[in-house]
Structures are given as C-alpha cells and as structure tokens.
GROMACS .gro file of C-alpha atoms in nm:
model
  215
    1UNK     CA    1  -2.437   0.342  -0.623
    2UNK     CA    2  -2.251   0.038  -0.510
    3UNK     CA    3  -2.301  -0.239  -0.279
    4UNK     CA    4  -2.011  -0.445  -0.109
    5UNK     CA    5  -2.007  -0.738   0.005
    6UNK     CA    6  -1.962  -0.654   0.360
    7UNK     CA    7  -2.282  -0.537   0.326
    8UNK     CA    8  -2.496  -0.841   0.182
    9UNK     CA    9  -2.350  -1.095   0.439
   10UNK     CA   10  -2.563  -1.390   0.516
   11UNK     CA   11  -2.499  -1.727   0.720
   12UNK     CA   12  -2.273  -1.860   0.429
   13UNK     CA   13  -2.013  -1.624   0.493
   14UNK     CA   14  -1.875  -1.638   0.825
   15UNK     CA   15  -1.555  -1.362   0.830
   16UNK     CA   16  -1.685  -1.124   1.149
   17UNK     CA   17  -1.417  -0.886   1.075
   18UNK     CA   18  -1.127  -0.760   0.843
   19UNK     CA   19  -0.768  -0.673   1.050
   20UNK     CA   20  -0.560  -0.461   0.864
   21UNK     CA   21  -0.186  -0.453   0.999
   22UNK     CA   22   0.055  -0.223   0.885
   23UNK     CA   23   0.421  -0.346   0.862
   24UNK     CA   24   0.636  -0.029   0.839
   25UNK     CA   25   0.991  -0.206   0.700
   26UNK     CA   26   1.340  -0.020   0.781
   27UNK     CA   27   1.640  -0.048   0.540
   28UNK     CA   28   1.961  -0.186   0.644
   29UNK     CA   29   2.262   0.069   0.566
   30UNK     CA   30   2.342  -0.168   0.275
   31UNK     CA   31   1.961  -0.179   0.132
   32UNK     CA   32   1.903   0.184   0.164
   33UNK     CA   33   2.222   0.258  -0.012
   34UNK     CA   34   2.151   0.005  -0.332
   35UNK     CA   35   1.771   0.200  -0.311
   36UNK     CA   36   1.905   0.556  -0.341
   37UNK     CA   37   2.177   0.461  -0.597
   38UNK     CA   38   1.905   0.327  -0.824
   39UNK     CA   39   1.686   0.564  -0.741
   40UNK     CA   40   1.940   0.896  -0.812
   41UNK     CA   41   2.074   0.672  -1.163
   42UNK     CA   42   1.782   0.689  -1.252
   43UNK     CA   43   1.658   1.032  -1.198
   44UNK     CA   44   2.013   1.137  -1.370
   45UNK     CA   45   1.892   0.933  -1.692
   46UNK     CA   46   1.560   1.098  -1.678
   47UNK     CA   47   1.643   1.450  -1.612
   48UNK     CA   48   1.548   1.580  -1.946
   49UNK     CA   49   1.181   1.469  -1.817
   50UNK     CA   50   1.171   1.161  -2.116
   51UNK     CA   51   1.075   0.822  -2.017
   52UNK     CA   52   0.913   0.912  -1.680
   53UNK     CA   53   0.632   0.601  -1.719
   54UNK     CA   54   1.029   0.378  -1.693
   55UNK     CA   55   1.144   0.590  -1.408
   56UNK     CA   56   0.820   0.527  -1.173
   57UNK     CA   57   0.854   0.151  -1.267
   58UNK     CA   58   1.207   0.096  -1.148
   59UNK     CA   59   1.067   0.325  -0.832
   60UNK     CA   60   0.767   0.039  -0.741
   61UNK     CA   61   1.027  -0.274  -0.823
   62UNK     CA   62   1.314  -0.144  -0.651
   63UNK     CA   63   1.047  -0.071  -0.399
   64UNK     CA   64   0.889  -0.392  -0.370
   65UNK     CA   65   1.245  -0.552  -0.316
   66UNK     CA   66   1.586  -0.420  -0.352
   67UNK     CA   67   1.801  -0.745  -0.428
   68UNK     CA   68   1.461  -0.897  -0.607
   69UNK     CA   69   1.531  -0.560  -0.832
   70UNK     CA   70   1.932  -0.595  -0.831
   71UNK     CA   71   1.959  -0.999  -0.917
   72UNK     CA   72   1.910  -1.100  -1.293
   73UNK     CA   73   1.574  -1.285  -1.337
   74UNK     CA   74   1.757  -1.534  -1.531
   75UNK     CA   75   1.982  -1.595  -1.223
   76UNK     CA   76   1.643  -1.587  -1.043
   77UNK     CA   77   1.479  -1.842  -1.249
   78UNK     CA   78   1.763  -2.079  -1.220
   79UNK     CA   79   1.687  -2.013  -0.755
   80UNK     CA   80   2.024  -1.841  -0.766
   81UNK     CA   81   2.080  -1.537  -0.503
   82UNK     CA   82   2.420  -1.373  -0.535
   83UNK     CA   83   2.311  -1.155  -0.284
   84UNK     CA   84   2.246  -1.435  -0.037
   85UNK     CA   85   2.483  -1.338   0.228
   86UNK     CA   86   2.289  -1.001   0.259
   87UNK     CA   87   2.054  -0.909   0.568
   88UNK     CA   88   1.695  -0.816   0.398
   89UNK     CA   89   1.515  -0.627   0.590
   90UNK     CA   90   1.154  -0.685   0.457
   91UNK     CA   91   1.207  -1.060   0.382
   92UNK     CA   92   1.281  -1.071   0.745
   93UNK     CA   93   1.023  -0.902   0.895
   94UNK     CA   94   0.798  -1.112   0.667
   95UNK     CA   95   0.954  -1.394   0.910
   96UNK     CA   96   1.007  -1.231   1.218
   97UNK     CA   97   0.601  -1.144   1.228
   98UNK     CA   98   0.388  -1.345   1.034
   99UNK     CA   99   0.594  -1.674   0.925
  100UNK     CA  100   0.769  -1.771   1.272
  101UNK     CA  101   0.655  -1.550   1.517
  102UNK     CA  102   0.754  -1.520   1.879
  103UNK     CA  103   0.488  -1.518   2.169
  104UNK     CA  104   0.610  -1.146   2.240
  105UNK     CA  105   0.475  -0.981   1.920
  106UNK     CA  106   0.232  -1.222   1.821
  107UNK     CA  107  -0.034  -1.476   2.020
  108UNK     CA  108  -0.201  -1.571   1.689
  109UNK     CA  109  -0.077  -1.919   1.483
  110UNK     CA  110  -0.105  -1.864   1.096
  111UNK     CA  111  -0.099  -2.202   0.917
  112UNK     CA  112  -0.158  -2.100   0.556
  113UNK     CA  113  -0.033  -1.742   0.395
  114UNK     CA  114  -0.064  -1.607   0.072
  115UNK     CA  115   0.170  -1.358  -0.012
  116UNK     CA  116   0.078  -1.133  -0.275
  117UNK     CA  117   0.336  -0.858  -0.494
  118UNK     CA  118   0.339  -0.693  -0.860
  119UNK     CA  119   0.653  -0.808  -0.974
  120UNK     CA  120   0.762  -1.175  -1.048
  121UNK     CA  121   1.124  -1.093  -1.000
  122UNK     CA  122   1.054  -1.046  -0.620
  123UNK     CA  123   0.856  -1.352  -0.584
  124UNK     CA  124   1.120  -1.564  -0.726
  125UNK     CA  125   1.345  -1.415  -0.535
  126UNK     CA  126   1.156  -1.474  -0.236
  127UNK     CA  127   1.065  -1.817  -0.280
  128UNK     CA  128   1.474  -1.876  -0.241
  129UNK     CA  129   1.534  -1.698   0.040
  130UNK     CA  130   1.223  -1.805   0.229
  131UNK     CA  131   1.368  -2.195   0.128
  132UNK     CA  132   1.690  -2.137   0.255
  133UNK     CA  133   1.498  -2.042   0.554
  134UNK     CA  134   1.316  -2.383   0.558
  135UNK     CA  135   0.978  -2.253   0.495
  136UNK     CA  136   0.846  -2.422   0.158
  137UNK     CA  137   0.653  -2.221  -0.110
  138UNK     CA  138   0.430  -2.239  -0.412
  139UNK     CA  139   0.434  -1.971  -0.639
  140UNK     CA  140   0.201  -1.876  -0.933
  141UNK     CA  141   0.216  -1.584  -1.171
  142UNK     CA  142   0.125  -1.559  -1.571
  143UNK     CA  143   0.385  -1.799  -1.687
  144UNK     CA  144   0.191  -2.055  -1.511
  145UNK     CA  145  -0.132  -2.216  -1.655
  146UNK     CA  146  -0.227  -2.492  -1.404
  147UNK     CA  147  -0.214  -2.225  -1.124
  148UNK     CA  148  -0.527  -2.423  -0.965
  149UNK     CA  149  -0.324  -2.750  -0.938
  150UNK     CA  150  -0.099  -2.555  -0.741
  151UNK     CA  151  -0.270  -2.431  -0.525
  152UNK     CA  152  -0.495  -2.734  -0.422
  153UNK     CA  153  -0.122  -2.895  -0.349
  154UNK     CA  154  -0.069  -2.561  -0.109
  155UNK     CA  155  -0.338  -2.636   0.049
  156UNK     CA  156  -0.374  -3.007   0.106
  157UNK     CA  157   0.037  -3.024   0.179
  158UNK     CA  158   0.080  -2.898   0.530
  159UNK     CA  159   0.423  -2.860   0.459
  160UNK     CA  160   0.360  -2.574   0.223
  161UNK     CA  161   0.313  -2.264   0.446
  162UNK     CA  162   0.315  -1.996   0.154
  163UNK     CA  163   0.101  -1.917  -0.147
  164UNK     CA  164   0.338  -1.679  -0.343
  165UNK     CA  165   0.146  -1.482  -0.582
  166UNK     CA  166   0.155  -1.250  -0.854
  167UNK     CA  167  -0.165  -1.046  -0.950
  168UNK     CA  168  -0.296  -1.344  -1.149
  169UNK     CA  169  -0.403  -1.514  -0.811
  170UNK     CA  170  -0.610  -1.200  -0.722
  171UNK     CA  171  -0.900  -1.310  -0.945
  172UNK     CA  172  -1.081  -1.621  -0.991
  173UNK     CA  173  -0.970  -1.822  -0.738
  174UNK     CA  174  -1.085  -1.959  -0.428
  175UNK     CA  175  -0.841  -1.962  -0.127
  176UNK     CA  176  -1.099  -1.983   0.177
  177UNK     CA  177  -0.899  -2.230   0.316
  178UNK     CA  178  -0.628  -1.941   0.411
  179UNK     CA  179  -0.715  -1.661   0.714
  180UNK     CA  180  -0.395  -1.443   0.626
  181UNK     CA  181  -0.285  -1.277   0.295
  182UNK     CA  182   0.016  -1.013   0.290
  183UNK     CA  183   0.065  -0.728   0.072
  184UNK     CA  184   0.428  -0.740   0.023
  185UNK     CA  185   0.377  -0.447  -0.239
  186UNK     CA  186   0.077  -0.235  -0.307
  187UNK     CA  187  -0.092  -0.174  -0.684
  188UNK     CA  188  -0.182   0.162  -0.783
  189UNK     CA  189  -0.578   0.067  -0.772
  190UNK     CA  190  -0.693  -0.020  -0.463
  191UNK     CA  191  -0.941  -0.243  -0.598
  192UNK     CA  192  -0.698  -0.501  -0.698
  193UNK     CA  193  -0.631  -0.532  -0.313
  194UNK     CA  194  -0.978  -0.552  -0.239
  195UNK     CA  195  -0.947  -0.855  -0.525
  196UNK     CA  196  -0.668  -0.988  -0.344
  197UNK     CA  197  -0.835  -0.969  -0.003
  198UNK     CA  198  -1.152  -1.175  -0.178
  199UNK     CA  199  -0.957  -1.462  -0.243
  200UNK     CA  200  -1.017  -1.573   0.141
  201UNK     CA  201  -1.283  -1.337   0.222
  202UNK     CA  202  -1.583  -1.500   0.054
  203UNK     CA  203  -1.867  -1.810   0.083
  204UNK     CA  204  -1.667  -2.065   0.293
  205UNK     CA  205  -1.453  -1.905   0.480
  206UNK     CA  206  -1.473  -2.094   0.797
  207UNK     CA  207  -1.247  -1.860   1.033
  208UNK     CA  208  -1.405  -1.550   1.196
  209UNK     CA  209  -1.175  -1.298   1.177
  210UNK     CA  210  -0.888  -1.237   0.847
  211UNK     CA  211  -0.586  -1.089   0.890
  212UNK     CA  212  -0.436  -0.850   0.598
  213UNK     CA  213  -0.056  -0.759   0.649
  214UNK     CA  214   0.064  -0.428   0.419
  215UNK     CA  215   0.424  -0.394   0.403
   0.00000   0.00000   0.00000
C-alpha cells in the first residue's frame, strides 16, 4: 500500500495542481538523417544479437540529442559546437515554448526552469547553444560536488534562467523557488521523474499550479 504525497497535503504545501505538457519534437531533414544513420550502424554492428545493453544506449543518447550524441565530449567540455551552424529542432522548441515564448502559444511568464536529461553530453551541449542564444545557464551533474552552491547562485541571480541538470539534481535538493521543470529526456523508471518533479513540488512551494514539459 502506498501513500503519495498528493494525498497528505496540508497548508504548508501550496501546489493546487500538476500540468503535464507534452512537447512532440520533429526532426529537421539533416537531424533525422544523422538519427537513422546511427541508428542502422548500429543495428549492422549488433546483428549477431551481442552487445544489445550498448545498442539501446546509443538509442536513448542519440535520442535525447542528436549533435549532443555526434560532438566529442571533450570538444563539449572545452563549450565547442562544430555543429553550431545546424538548425536543432528540440533545442529550439525548448526556446520557441518555454524559454522565450510568444503571446500566441503561450500567456504564462516562466522566470526560473530546470531542465532535466540522462546524459551529460547533451547538457553540455545545451548549455552552449542556449548561450549563444543569450539565455545563461547553470549546470550540475556528478562531476560536480558543490551542486548546492550552484544552485543558490541560479536562484538568487535573475540573470540565470536555467537549472541544467543531470539525474543528480533529482534527489536531495530543494528547488521550490522554480514553478517549471522540463523533461528533455525520459528515464526508464518513472519514479525518477516523479523525483525530478519533487524538487519544486514540495513544503514551500509558493506558486499554485507547476508546470512539467516532456519532450
């Protein structure tokens, strides 16, 4: 038998009501070719049925972003792109709906957004592109061990709009301060998003609604 917290609220928590929003993304010609080029090399390599486990990985990080997936992490880690010139289609829905939307598709201003994925490859890679955009980031993932220094500058610096994190900010920490999260990839267990949704949906939480975007 289990009890959620939806269940046990009291005056301390004040979230009304959960709004999931689906965010269906559609490839650019270039995008979806990369995807099914990976994709098929890789199902050539692993036609004997060996190494499947590898196959399904390169499946989610391809998935959770194709030139996060195609840059090296050591270009990454030193904020280089050399696919910069490239239209990305999710990176720019991420902007065209929840970062800097218009007043046709969206009434609602979001200050403060965490932005939540498996793979630290596509959150570096993010964090450049969303830059070049002008919208500054944070970022935490495992490599980092004063993650809560970070984000108490993410949330008293207005001019830090994003939280980027890996699954290491889904537990532990308090981000109450923040109405909207993203899923800009999906886990296997759905309890981890139910850990990433409890970062702002807990004692505190002064808004009355949150907003959960699932790309």
């Amino acid at each position: 038998t289990r009890t959620t917290k939806r269940q046990i609220r009291n005056e301390l928590s004040k979230v009304n009501e959960r709004f999931p929003c689906k965010v269906s993304i559609l490839l650019t010609q270039e995008e979806q070719k990369f995807f099914d080029k990976v994709i098929n090399d890789y199902g050539e390599k692993n036609s004997d049925g060996s190494s499947n486990l590898g196959l399904v990985q390169i499946k989610r990080m391809v998935s959770s972003s194709v030139y996060g997936y195609l840059n090296k992490r050591e270009d990454l880690e030193r904020d280089v792109d050399i696919y910069d010139e490239k239209p990305d289609a999710k990176v720019n829905a991420l902007i065209s709906e929840i970062l800097q939307p218009s007043k046709s598709n969206h009434m609602r201003e979001i200050k403060k957004v965490i932005v939540f994925a498996v793979f630290t490859d596509t959150l570096r890679y993010l964090k450049i592109r969303l830059s070049r955009k002008g919208i500054k980031c944070a970022l935490i993932d495992g490599s980092i061990e004063d993650r809560q220094a970070i984000i108490d500058k993410f949330k008293d610096d207005d001019e830090i709009r994003v939280l980027l994190s890996s699954e290491v900010g889904s537990e532990g920490l308090d981000m109450q301060f923040c109405d909207t999260i993203v899923n800009y990839d999906l886990p296997w267990n759905p309890m981890v998003v139910e850990q990433r949704i409890g970062r702002i949906d807990r004692i505190g939480q002064v808004a009355d609604n949150i907003y959960i975007y699932n790309f």
